[in-house]
Coordinates of C-alpha atoms in Angstrom, one line a residue:
X3 CA -0.1 0.0 0.4
X4 CA 1.9 3.1 -1.3
X5 CA -1.1 5.6 -1.9
X6 CA -2.6 8.0 0.4
X7 CA -6.5 7.0 1.6
X8 CA -7.5 10.9 0.7
X9 CA -5.8 11.3 -2.3
X10 CA -7.5 7.8 -3.3
X11 CA -11.0 9.3 -2.0
X12 CA -10.7 12.0 -4.4
X13 CA -9.0 10.7 -7.6
X14 CA -11.7 7.5 -7.7
X15 CA -14.8 8.4 -6.0
X16 CA -14.4 12.5 -6.7
X17 CA -14.9 13.2 -2.9
X18 CA -12.7 16.0 -1.3
X19 CA -13.2 14.4 2.3
X20 CA -14.7 11.7 4.2
X21 CA -18.0 11.9 6.0
X22 CA -18.9 11.1 9.4
X23 CA -16.9 7.9 10.7
X24 CA -15.9 6.7 7.5
X25 CA -12.3 8.0 7.9
X26 CA -12.1 6.2 11.5
X27 CA -13.8 3.0 9.9
X28 CA -11.1 2.9 7.0
X29 CA -8.4 3.5 9.3
X30 CA -9.3 0.5 11.2
X31 CA -9.5 -1.7 8.6
X32 CA -6.1 -0.5 6.8
X33 CA -4.5 -1.2 10.2
X34 CA -5.9 -4.7 9.7
X35 CA -8.2 -4.7 12.7
X36 CA -11.6 -6.1 13.0
X37 CA -14.4 -3.5 12.9
X38 CA -18.3 -3.6 13.4
X39 CA -19.4 -0.5 12.2
X40 CA -23.1 0.8 12.4
X41 CA -23.6 3.6 10.0
X42 CA -27.0 5.0 8.9
X43 CA -28.2 4.5 5.3
X44 CA -26.9 7.0 3.2
X45 CA -23.5 7.5 5.5
X46 CA -21.2 6.0 2.7
X47 CA -21.2 2.2 4.2
X48 CA -19.8 0.5 0.8
X49 CA -17.0 3.3 0.8
X50 CA -15.7 1.8 4.0
X51 CA -14.7 -1.2 2.1
X52 CA -14.3 -0.1 -1.4
X53 CA -11.8 2.4 -0.6
X54 CA -9.6 -0.2 1.4
X55 CA -10.5 -2.6 -1.7
X56 CA -8.3 -0.3 -3.9
X57 CA -5.5 0.5 -1.7
X58 CA -5.0 -2.9 -0.4
X59 CA -2.8 -5.7 -2.0
X60 CA -5.4 -8.7 -2.5
X61 CA -9.2 -8.8 -3.3
X62 CA -12.0 -7.8 -0.6
X63 CA -14.5 -10.4 -0.7
X64 CA -17.9 -8.7 0.1
X65 CA -20.9 -10.9 1.7
X66 CA -24.2 -9.5 0.4
X67 CA -27.7 -11.2 1.3
X68 CA -29.3 -10.4 -2.2
X69 CA -28.3 -10.9 -6.1
X70 CA -30.0 -8.0 -7.1
X71 CA -28.4 -5.8 -4.4
X72 CA -24.9 -7.1 -5.4
X73 CA -25.3 -6.3 -8.8
X74 CA -26.5 -2.8 -8.2
X75 CA -23.3 -2.4 -5.8
X76 CA -21.1 -3.8 -9.0
X77 CA -22.7 -1.2 -11.4
X78 CA -21.7 1.6 -9.3
X79 CA -17.8 0.1 -8.3
X80 CA -17.3 -0.2 -12.3
X81 CA -18.7 3.1 -13.1
X82 CA -15.7 4.7 -11.2
X83 CA -13.0 2.4 -12.1
X84 CA -13.1 -0.5 -9.4
X85 CA -12.3 -4.0 -10.7
X86 CA -15.2 -5.8 -9.4
X87 CA -17.5 -9.1 -10.1
X88 CA -20.1 -10.8 -8.6
X89 CA -20.1 -14.5 -8.0
X90 CA -23.7 -15.8 -8.1
X91 CA -25.9 -18.7 -9.1
X92 CA -27.3 -16.2 -11.9
X93 CA -24.0 -15.2 -13.6
X94 CA -22.7 -16.7 -16.9
X95 CA -19.1 -15.9 -16.3
X96 CA -18.4 -17.5 -13.0
X97 CA -15.3 -19.3 -14.4
X98 CA -13.9 -16.1 -16.0
X99 CA -14.5 -14.6 -12.5
X100 CA -12.9 -17.3 -11.1
X101 CA -9.8 -16.5 -12.9
X102 CA -9.9 -12.8 -12.5
X103 CA -9.5 -13.4 -8.6
X104 CA -6.9 -16.0 -9.1
X105 CA -4.5 -14.0 -11.5
X106 CA -5.1 -10.7 -8.6
X107 CA -7.1 -9.0 -11.2
X108 CA -10.0 -7.9 -8.9
X109 CA -10.4 -5.3 -6.3
X110 CA -13.8 -6.5 -5.1
X111 CA -15.5 -9.9 -5.4
X112 CA -19.2 -10.2 -4.4
X113 CA -20.8 -13.3 -3.1
X114 CA -24.3 -14.7 -1.3
X115 CA -23.6 -16.0 2.5
X116 CA -24.6 -19.3 1.0
X117 CA -21.7 -19.7 -1.4
X118 CA -19.0 -18.0 0.9
X119 CA -19.6 -20.5 3.5
X120 CA -19.2 -23.6 1.2
X121 CA -16.3 -25.8 0.8
X122 CA -15.6 -24.5 -2.9
X123 CA -15.6 -21.2 -2.3
X124 CA -13.2 -21.6 0.7
X125 CA -10.9 -23.6 -1.6
X126 CA -10.9 -21.1 -4.2
X127 CA -9.7 -18.3 -1.9
X128 CA -7.0 -20.6 -0.1
X129 CA -5.4 -20.2 -4.0
X130 CA -5.9 -16.2 -4.2
X131 CA -5.3 -13.3 -1.9
X132 CA -7.7 -11.8 0.1
X133 CA -7.4 -8.9 1.5
X134 CA -10.6 -7.7 3.7
X135 CA -14.2 -9.8 4.5
X136 CA -16.5 -7.4 4.4
X137 CA -19.9 -8.7 5.7
X138 CA -22.8 -6.3 4.5
X139 CA -26.2 -6.3 6.2
X140 CA -24.7 -8.0 9.1
X141 CA -27.7 -7.6 11.6
X142 CA -28.7 -10.8 9.8
X143 CA -26.1 -12.9 11.5
X144 CA -28.0 -12.2 14.8
X145 CA -31.3 -14.1 15.8
X146 CA -32.2 -10.7 17.7
X147 CA -32.2 -8.7 14.6
X148 CA -35.4 -8.1 12.7
X149 CA -33.8 -10.2 9.4
X150 CA -32.2 -12.9 10.7
X151 CA -30.5 -15.2 8.0
X152 CA -29.2 -18.5 9.3
X153 CA -26.6 -18.8 6.2
X154 CA -25.0 -15.5 7.9
X155 CA -24.2 -17.9 11.3
X156 CA -22.0 -20.1 9.1
X157 CA -19.3 -17.4 7.9
X158 CA -17.5 -17.5 10.9
X159 CA -15.4 -20.8 10.1
X160 CA -14.2 -18.6 6.9
X161 CA -13.3 -15.8 8.6
X162 CA -11.4 -17.8 11.0
X163 CA -9.6 -20.1 8.3
X164 CA -7.9 -16.5 7.2
X165 CA -7.0 -14.9 10.7
X166 CA -4.5 -12.6 9.5
X167 CA -7.1 -11.2 7.2
X168 CA -9.4 -8.2 8.6
X169 CA -13.0 -8.3 9.0
X170 CA -15.4 -5.5 8.8
X171 CA -19.2 -6.1 9.3
X172 CA -21.6 -3.5 8.4
X173 CA -25.1 -2.5 8.9
X174 CA -27.4 0.5 9.4
X175 CA -29.9 -1.2 11.6
X176 CA -29.0 -2.9 15.3
X177 CA -30.1 -2.0 18.6
X178 CA -27.7 -2.8 21.7
X179 CA -28.6 -6.3 22.1
X180 CA -28.1 -7.1 18.2
X181 CA -24.9 -5.1 18.0
X182 CA -23.5 -7.1 21.1
X183 CA -24.6 -10.4 19.1
X184 CA -22.8 -9.6 15.9
X185 CA -19.7 -9.1 17.6
X186 CA -20.0 -12.3 19.1
X187 CA -21.0 -14.0 16.1
X188 CA -18.4 -12.5 13.8
X189 CA -15.5 -12.7 16.2
X190 CA -14.8 -9.1 16.5
X191 CA -14.0 -7.5 19.9
X192 CA -15.7 -4.8 21.7
X193 CA -13.4 -1.9 21.0
X194 CA -14.0 -2.3 17.2
X195 CA -17.4 -1.1 17.7
X196 CA -17.7 2.1 15.7
X197 CA -21.4 3.6 16.2
X198 CA -22.3 6.8 13.9
X199 CA -25.4 7.2 15.2
X200 CA -28.6 6.6 13.6
X201 CA -30.3 9.9 12.5
X202 CA -31.4 10.6 8.6
X203 CA -32.2 14.5 9.3
X204 CA -33.4 14.5 5.7
X205 CA -36.2 12.4 6.1
X206 CA -39.5 13.8 7.1
X207 CA -41.2 11.1 9.2
X208 CA -45.3 11.3 9.0
X209 CA -47.7 8.7 10.6
X210 CA -51.4 8.6 10.4
X211 CA -54.3 6.5 11.0
X212 CA -55.3 4.6 7.6
X213 CA -58.5 5.8 6.0
X214 CA -58.6 5.1 2.9
X215 CA -55.1 3.5 1.8
X216 CA -55.0 4.1 -1.9
X217 CA -56.7 7.9 -1.4
X218 CA -54.2 8.7 1.2
X219 CA -51.2 7.5 -1.0
X220 CA -52.5 9.0 -4.0
X221 CA -52.4 12.5 -2.2
X222 CA -48.7 11.7 -1.4
X223 CA -47.9 10.5 -4.5
X224 CA -49.4 13.9 -6.2
X225 CA -47.5 16.0 -4.0
X226 CA -44.1 14.2 -4.0
X227 CA -42.3 14.3 -7.6
X228 CA -39.6 11.4 -8.0
X229 CA -39.5 7.6 -7.1
X230 CA -41.1 6.4 -4.6
X231 CA -41.9 2.6 -2.7
X232 CA -44.9 1.8 -1.5
X233 CA -44.8 -1.1 0.9
X234 CA -48.2 -3.3 1.1
X235 CA -48.5 -6.2 3.8
X236 CA -49.6 -9.2 1.2
X237 CA -49.2 -10.2 -2.5
X238 CA -52.6 -9.4 -3.3
X239 CA -52.3 -6.3 -1.7
X240 CA -49.4 -5.0 -3.6
X241 CA -51.3 -5.9 -7.1
X242 CA -54.5 -4.4 -6.1
X243 CA -52.5 -1.0 -4.7
X244 CA -50.5 -0.4 -7.7
X245 CA -53.5 -0.9 -10.0
X246 CA -55.3 2.1 -8.0
X247 CA -52.6 4.1 -7.7
X248 CA -51.8 3.9 -11.7
X249 CA -54.5 6.0 -12.1
X250 CA -52.5 9.1 -10.4
X251 CA -50.7 9.1 -14.1
X252 CA -47.5 8.2 -12.8
X253 CA -45.6 4.9 -13.8
X254 CA -46.4 2.4 -11.2
X255 CA -45.5 -1.5 -10.7
X256 CA -46.1 -4.2 -8.8
X257 CA -43.5 -6.3 -7.1
X258 CA -43.7 -9.4 -4.8
X259 CA -42.1 -12.9 -4.7
X260 CA -45.4 -14.6 -6.7
X261 CA -44.9 -13.0 -9.7
X262 CA -43.5 -14.2 -12.9
X263 CA -39.5 -13.9 -12.2
X264 CA -39.3 -12.1 -15.5
X265 CA -42.0 -9.9 -14.9
X266 CA -40.4 -9.3 -11.5
X267 CA -37.0 -8.7 -13.1
X268 CA -38.1 -6.0 -15.6
X269 CA -40.4 -4.3 -12.6
X270 CA -37.2 -3.7 -10.7
X271 CA -35.0 -2.8 -13.6
X272 CA -37.7 -0.6 -14.7
X273 CA -37.8 1.2 -11.3
X274 CA -34.5 1.5 -10.9
X275 CA -33.7 3.1 -14.1
X276 CA -36.6 5.5 -13.6
X277 CA -36.7 8.9 -12.3
X278 CA -40.5 8.9 -11.4
X279 CA -41.7 5.5 -11.2
X280 CA -43.7 4.2 -8.0
X281 CA -43.2 0.3 -7.1
X282 CA -45.7 -1.4 -5.2
X283 CA -44.0 -4.2 -3.1
X284 CA -43.9 -6.3 -0.1
X285 CA -41.3 -5.5 2.4
X286 CA -38.3 -8.0 0.5
X287 CA -38.2 -5.1 -2.1
X288 CA -35.4 -2.7 -1.2
X289 CA -32.9 -4.6 0.1
X290 CA -32.0 -6.0 -3.2
X291 CA -31.4 -2.2 -5.0
X292 CA -28.9 0.6 -4.0
X293 CA -31.1 3.4 -5.5
X294 CA -30.1 6.8 -3.8
X295 CA -33.0 9.2 -5.2
X296 CA -36.0 7.6 -3.8
X297 CA -38.0 10.4 -2.9
X298 CA -40.4 8.7 -0.5
X299 CA -41.2 5.6 0.8
X300 CA -45.1 4.9 2.3
X301 CA -46.3 2.1 4.4
X302 CA -49.8 0.8 4.0
X303 CA -49.8 -1.3 6.7
X304 CA -47.7 -2.0 9.9
X305 CA -43.9 -2.9 9.6
X306 CA -42.8 -5.8 11.5
X307 CA -40.8 -3.8 14.1
X308 CA -39.0 -0.3 14.5
X309 CA -35.7 -2.1 13.3
X310 CA -38.0 -2.9 10.2
X311 CA -39.4 0.6 9.5
X312 CA -36.2 2.4 10.2
X313 CA -34.5 0.1 7.4
X314 CA -37.5 0.5 4.8
X315 CA -37.9 3.9 5.4
X316 CA -34.2 4.3 5.3
X317 CA -34.4 3.5 1.3
X318 CA -35.7 7.0 0.6
X319 CA -33.2 10.0 0.3
X320 CA -30.0 8.1 0.3
X321 CA -28.6 10.7 -1.8
X322 CA -28.9 13.3 1.0
X323 CA -31.7 15.1 -0.6
X324 CA -35.2 15.7 1.2
X325 CA -37.3 12.6 1.3
X326 CA -40.4 11.5 3.0
X327 CA -41.7 8.5 5.0
X328 CA -45.1 8.2 5.4
X329 CA -46.8 5.4 7.5
X330 CA -50.3 4.7 7.3
X331 CA -51.8 2.2 9.9
X332 CA -54.9 0.4 11.3
X333 CA -56.1 -1.0 14.6
X334 CA -56.2 -4.3 12.7
X335 CA -52.9 -4.6 12.1
X336 CA -51.8 -4.5 15.8
X337 CA -54.6 -6.8 16.1
X338 CA -53.2 -9.4 13.6
X339 CA -49.4 -8.6 15.1
X340 CA -50.8 -10.1 18.1
X341 CA -52.4 -13.3 16.7
X342 CA -48.8 -13.8 14.9
X343 CA -46.9 -13.5 18.5
X344 CA -49.1 -16.6 19.6
X345 CA -47.6 -18.5 16.9
X346 CA -44.3 -18.1 17.2
X347 CA -41.7 -20.2 19.6
X348 CA -42.7 -19.3 23.3
X349 CA -39.1 -18.3 24.2
X350 CA -39.1 -15.9 21.3
X351 CA -43.1 -14.1 22.4
X352 CA -41.5 -11.8 24.9
X353 CA -39.1 -9.8 22.7
X354 CA -41.9 -9.9 19.8
X355 CA -44.4 -8.2 22.2
X356 CA -41.7 -5.6 23.1
X357 CA -41.1 -5.0 19.4
X358 CA -44.6 -4.5 19.1
X359 CA -45.2 -2.2 22.1
X360 CA -42.4 -0.2 20.8
X361 CA -44.3 0.2 17.1
X362 CA -47.4 1.1 19.4
X363 CA -45.6 4.0 21.3
X364 CA -44.3 5.3 18.0
X365 CA -47.5 5.4 16.1
X366 CA -49.9 7.2 19.2
X367 CA -47.4 9.6 20.7
X368 CA -47.9 13.2 20.3
X369 CA -44.0 14.0 20.6
X370 CA -41.3 14.2 18.3
X371 CA -41.2 10.9 16.3
X372 CA -37.8 10.9 15.3
X373 CA -36.6 11.7 19.2
X374 CA -38.5 8.3 20.0
X375 CA -37.1 6.7 16.8
X376 CA -33.4 7.2 17.8
X377 CA -34.4 6.6 21.5
X378 CA -35.0 3.0 20.3
X379 CA -31.3 2.7 19.3
X380 CA -30.0 4.0 22.3
X381 CA -29.5 7.6 21.4
X382 CA -31.2 9.8 24.4
X383 CA -29.5 12.7 23.8
X384 CA -31.4 14.5 21.2
X385 CA -33.7 17.4 20.7
X386 CA -37.2 17.5 21.8
X387 CA -38.1 19.0 18.5
X388 CA -36.4 17.9 15.1
X389 CA -38.2 20.2 13.0
X390 CA -38.5 17.2 10.3
X391 CA -41.5 15.1 11.3
X392 CA -45.3 15.6 11.7
X393 CA -45.5 16.2 15.3
X394 CA -43.1 18.7 14.8
X395 CA -44.0 20.6 12.3
X396 CA -47.9 20.8 13.0
X397 CA -48.2 19.8 16.9
X398 CA -51.4 17.5 17.5
X399 CA -53.8 18.1 20.4
X400 CA -54.5 15.6 23.1
X401 CA -58.2 14.7 24.1
X402 CA -59.4 12.8 27.0
X403 CA -61.2 10.3 25.7
X404 CA -61.4 7.7 28.7
X405 CA -65.3 8.0 29.3
X406 CA -66.1 7.3 25.6
X407 CA -63.3 4.3 25.8
X408 CA -65.3 3.0 28.9
X409 CA -68.7 3.2 27.1
X410 CA -67.1 1.6 24.1
X411 CA -65.8 -1.5 26.5
X412 CA -69.1 -1.6 28.3
X413 CA -70.8 -2.0 24.8
X414 CA -68.9 -4.9 24.0
X415 CA -69.2 -6.7 26.9
X416 CA -72.8 -5.9 26.8
X417 CA -73.4 -7.3 23.4
X418 CA -71.4 -10.4 24.5
X419 CA -68.0 -9.7 23.2
X420 CA -68.7 -11.4 19.7
X421 CA -69.4 -8.1 17.7
X422 CA -67.3 -6.1 15.9
X423 CA -66.2 -2.6 15.5
X424 CA -69.0 -1.2 13.0
X425 CA -71.5 -3.1 14.8
X426 CA -70.6 -1.8 18.4
X427 CA -70.2 1.8 17.0
X428 CA -74.1 1.8 15.6
X429 CA -75.4 0.3 18.9
X430 CA -73.5 3.5 20.8
X431 CA -74.4 6.0 18.6
X432 CA -77.9 4.8 18.4
X433 CA -78.5 3.8 14.9
X434 CA -81.5 1.4 14.9
X435 CA -81.0 -1.7 12.2
X436 CA -82.7 -5.2 11.7
X437 CA -79.9 -6.7 13.4
X438 CA -80.1 -4.4 16.4
X439 CA -83.6 -5.3 16.6
X440 CA -83.4 -8.8 16.4
X441 CA -80.4 -9.1 19.0
X442 CA -82.4 -7.2 21.5
X443 CA -79.7 -4.4 21.7
X444 CA -81.8 -1.4 21.2
X445 CA -82.7 -1.9 24.9
X446 CA -79.6 -2.2 25.9
X447 CA -78.5 0.9 28.2
X448 CA -75.7 1.6 26.1
X449 CA -77.8 2.2 22.9
X450 CA -77.4 5.6 21.5
X451 CA -75.3 6.6 24.7
X452 CA -72.6 8.6 22.8
X453 CA -73.9 11.6 21.5
X454 CA -72.8 15.3 20.3
X455 CA -69.2 15.7 19.9
X456 CA -68.1 12.5 21.4
X457 CA -69.7 10.7 18.2
X458 CA -66.2 11.5 16.3
X459 CA -64.5 10.0 18.9
X460 CA -66.0 6.6 18.6
X461 CA -64.0 5.3 15.6
X462 CA -60.3 6.5 17.0
X463 CA -61.3 5.2 20.3
X464 CA -62.1 1.8 19.0
X465 CA -58.7 2.0 17.3
X466 CA -56.6 3.0 20.3
X467 CA -58.2 0.1 22.5
X468 CA -56.9 -2.2 19.6
X469 CA -53.7 -0.8 19.8
X470 CA -53.4 -0.7 23.6
X471 CA -54.7 -4.5 23.8
X472 CA -57.7 -3.1 25.8
X473 CA -59.7 -5.2 22.9
X474 CA -58.8 -8.2 20.8
X475 CA -60.3 -9.5 17.5
X476 CA -61.7 -13.1 18.0
X477 CA -61.4 -15.7 14.9
X478 CA -64.7 -14.1 13.4
X479 CA -64.0 -10.8 13.7
X480 CA -65.7 -10.1 16.9
X481 CA -64.5 -7.8 19.6
X482 CA -63.3 -9.2 23.0
X483 CA -61.5 -7.7 26.2
X484 CA -57.9 -7.8 26.3
X485 CA -55.4 -7.3 29.2
X486 CA -55.5 -3.6 29.1
X487 CA -59.4 -3.4 29.2
X488 CA -59.6 -4.4 33.1
X489 CA -57.7 -0.7 34.2
X490 CA -59.8 1.3 31.9
X491 CA -62.9 -0.1 33.2
X492 CA -61.9 0.2 37.0
X493 CA -60.9 3.9 36.9
X494 CA -57.2 2.7 36.8
X495 CA -56.2 4.1 33.8
X496 CA -57.3 6.8 31.3
X497 CA -57.2 7.3 27.4
X498 CA -55.8 10.0 25.8
X499 CA -56.1 10.6 22.2
X500 CA -54.0 12.0 19.8
X501 CA -56.0 14.4 17.1
X502 CA -53.9 15.7 14.6
X503 CA -54.0 18.9 13.0
X504 CA -56.3 19.0 9.6
X505 CA -54.2 18.5 6.6
X506 CA -54.7 20.4 3.5
X507 CA -54.2 18.8 0.0
X508 CA -51.2 19.9 -1.7
X509 CA -50.9 19.2 -5.6
X510 CA -47.3 19.4 -7.0
X511 CA -46.8 22.9 -9.1
X512 CA -44.6 23.2 -11.7
X513 CA -42.6 20.5 -13.6
X514 CA -39.3 20.6 -12.1
X515 CA -40.1 18.8 -9.0
X516 CA -38.0 18.4 -5.7
X517 CA -34.8 17.8 -7.6
X518 CA -34.9 21.1 -9.1
X519 CA -36.4 23.8 -6.5
X520 CA -35.2 26.6 -7.8
X521 CA -36.3 25.5 -11.4
X522 CA -32.9 25.9 -13.2
X523 CA -33.2 25.3 -17.0
X524 CA -29.5 24.1 -17.0
X525 CA -30.0 21.6 -14.4
X526 CA -32.9 20.3 -16.5
X527 CA -30.6 20.0 -19.5
X528 CA -27.8 18.2 -17.6
X529 CA -30.4 15.8 -16.6
X530 CA -31.4 15.1 -20.3
X531 CA -27.8 14.6 -20.9
X532 CA -27.4 12.0 -18.0
X533 CA -30.3 10.3 -19.5
X534 CA -29.1 10.1 -22.6
X535 CA -25.7 8.6 -21.4
X536 CA -27.4 6.1 -18.8
X537 CA -29.2 4.7 -21.9
X538 CA -26.4 4.4 -24.1
X539 CA -24.3 3.0 -21.1
X540 CA -27.3 0.7 -19.8
X541 CA -26.9 1.6 -16.4
X542 CA -29.3 3.7 -14.2
X543 CA -28.9 7.6 -14.6
X544 CA -27.9 7.8 -10.6
X545 CA -24.7 5.8 -11.3
X546 CA -23.7 8.2 -13.9
X547 CA -24.0 11.3 -11.5
X548 CA -26.6 11.8 -8.5
X549 CA -28.6 15.0 -8.7
X550 CA -26.6 16.9 -6.5
X551 CA -23.9 16.7 -8.5
X552 CA -26.1 18.2 -11.3
X553 CA -26.9 20.9 -9.0
X554 CA -23.6 21.7 -8.2
X555 CA -22.4 21.7 -11.9
X556 CA -25.7 23.7 -13.0
X557 CA -24.7 26.6 -9.8
X558 CA -20.8 26.5 -10.8
X559 CA -21.1 26.1 -14.8
X560 CA -17.4 25.3 -14.9
X561 CA -15.8 25.6 -18.2
X562 CA -12.9 23.2 -18.3
X563 CA -12.3 19.3 -17.4
X564 CA -9.9 20.7 -14.6
X565 CA -12.7 22.8 -13.0
X566 CA -15.6 20.2 -13.2
X567 CA -13.0 17.7 -12.0
X568 CA -13.1 19.9 -8.5
X569 CA -17.0 19.4 -8.0
X570 CA -17.9 16.3 -5.5
X571 CA -18.6 13.3 -6.6
X572 CA -16.6 13.7 -10.2
X573 CA -13.8 11.2 -10.0
X574 CA -11.0 10.4 -12.5
X575 CA -12.8 7.9 -14.1
X576 CA -16.1 9.6 -14.7
X577 CA -14.6 12.8 -15.6
X578 CA -12.7 11.3 -18.4
X579 CA -16.1 9.2 -19.3
X580 CA -18.4 11.8 -19.3
X581 CA -16.7 15.3 -18.6
X582 CA -16.8 16.6 -22.1
X583 CA -20.6 15.5 -22.7
X584 CA -21.5 17.7 -19.6
X585 CA -19.4 20.7 -20.5
X586 CA -21.1 20.7 -23.7
X587 CA -24.3 21.2 -22.2
X588 CA -23.1 23.7 -20.0
X589 CA -21.7 25.7 -22.8
X590 CA -24.7 25.7 -24.7
X591 CA -26.9 27.2 -22.0
X592 CA -24.6 30.0 -21.5

């Protein structure tokens, strides 16, 4: 190793300096020390192994969980001149890749954990030169993590086979318990832990009760230009929602494991290459892409945990530009989640209940969403007002709904704990029906007991009671008491409802969108050129340059290649490949 890391950072990647903890992580790797780096999505985790891969003598072996993710990272690495390859089941050039590795012609080799733990791969590494092991998405090694992958547990023998080779584990999503388990499972010392923090200040967090999800998400799409991901809870829901959202006029695709593989691959490729497409997917989607310009992530249902929510929303705004994360939840989400907890192994149920309760606290808080989210990962020294979540931007009001809650519980009890939300609501509001007459429920003391302004509280009270486990839905859709009901009925607990401020529907104005807030025509011309070059090179536009780089070009209007090379994100390889084309656009706009 003879070159200076900073000079390679600039010449290869086009960056004038390191960000956050990147320098500390790279320094440990170059010193041959084992490291676990916990860094938020968008903080530049991949650079922490790509830069050493260029500097070190030998090949960096990167263990990554999904083939699509590897191929995305491969494109980005090759675009800056790094000698990289993937060794996966879908690659037809596997023999060529092995030969390049053995001949010392690779800086990076991406493999899945299933291949990395196999004997044939170990034999291949024995015959070559390995400079570094990088374990991406390292939370997959821990049973405490939200996305456990058993094959990650088989990596330790491979790592120990090469004790002189440093190992770098990377994740964006790991609480204190998970971090300790990763260190143990991968043989990394405690002093090898570097935590960069979890805050993504460019993401605006918004959470609201679900009420006609297609309309709510269509409104979000209308006011948020750029690519977006919508997570739906089931395969059927993805297709139904995608069909509804296509009516907005934005190109829309569905993605789930049940689709024909060719269609699924085409939909993903179309989304990755697009600058305005919306993809509606099950939660597995997103780990397989490295798309930095996603402008919004919407959840049409409750995520599995705060860890999952953090990772899924973290797929927005990886380029550092403003992005939106919007969660639409329903009380039935919590009811179904509790049913699923009862079906898992007994020793895991307590942990799952803790995760669900943490989600409940996040959706019903009247305080700063970001503060609560970060506190879950151990960051407790954050401001009370982040200024970029719905509650901080438009503080909600709180209403004491204890009396309405007791009336609702009383109606559930007096009707035999066997009717659904809608029927109980009609009883409380005194709405006569053939069913209520037949059941004799109009003679009950609770019939018509909720009047006036309290009538508007019945639906949100039902939602809150289900969330707090004071009510549960049985197998037939009827409501029955949960463990939290007793305290409310006895007067030992109260129910406070959060009433969000009225939200005005906004429509996006103009044609420039969020990427071009000042409406600079040069930026649009540069974007057109980028699109043209991307199509010629058969890569997504962001692989050429991020929007932020184009904005800097438009602002600086460089007149020479040397001046263009001073812009952050323009490395030597990209300057040589694309510099003249972008300079021509700038000259024509002068």
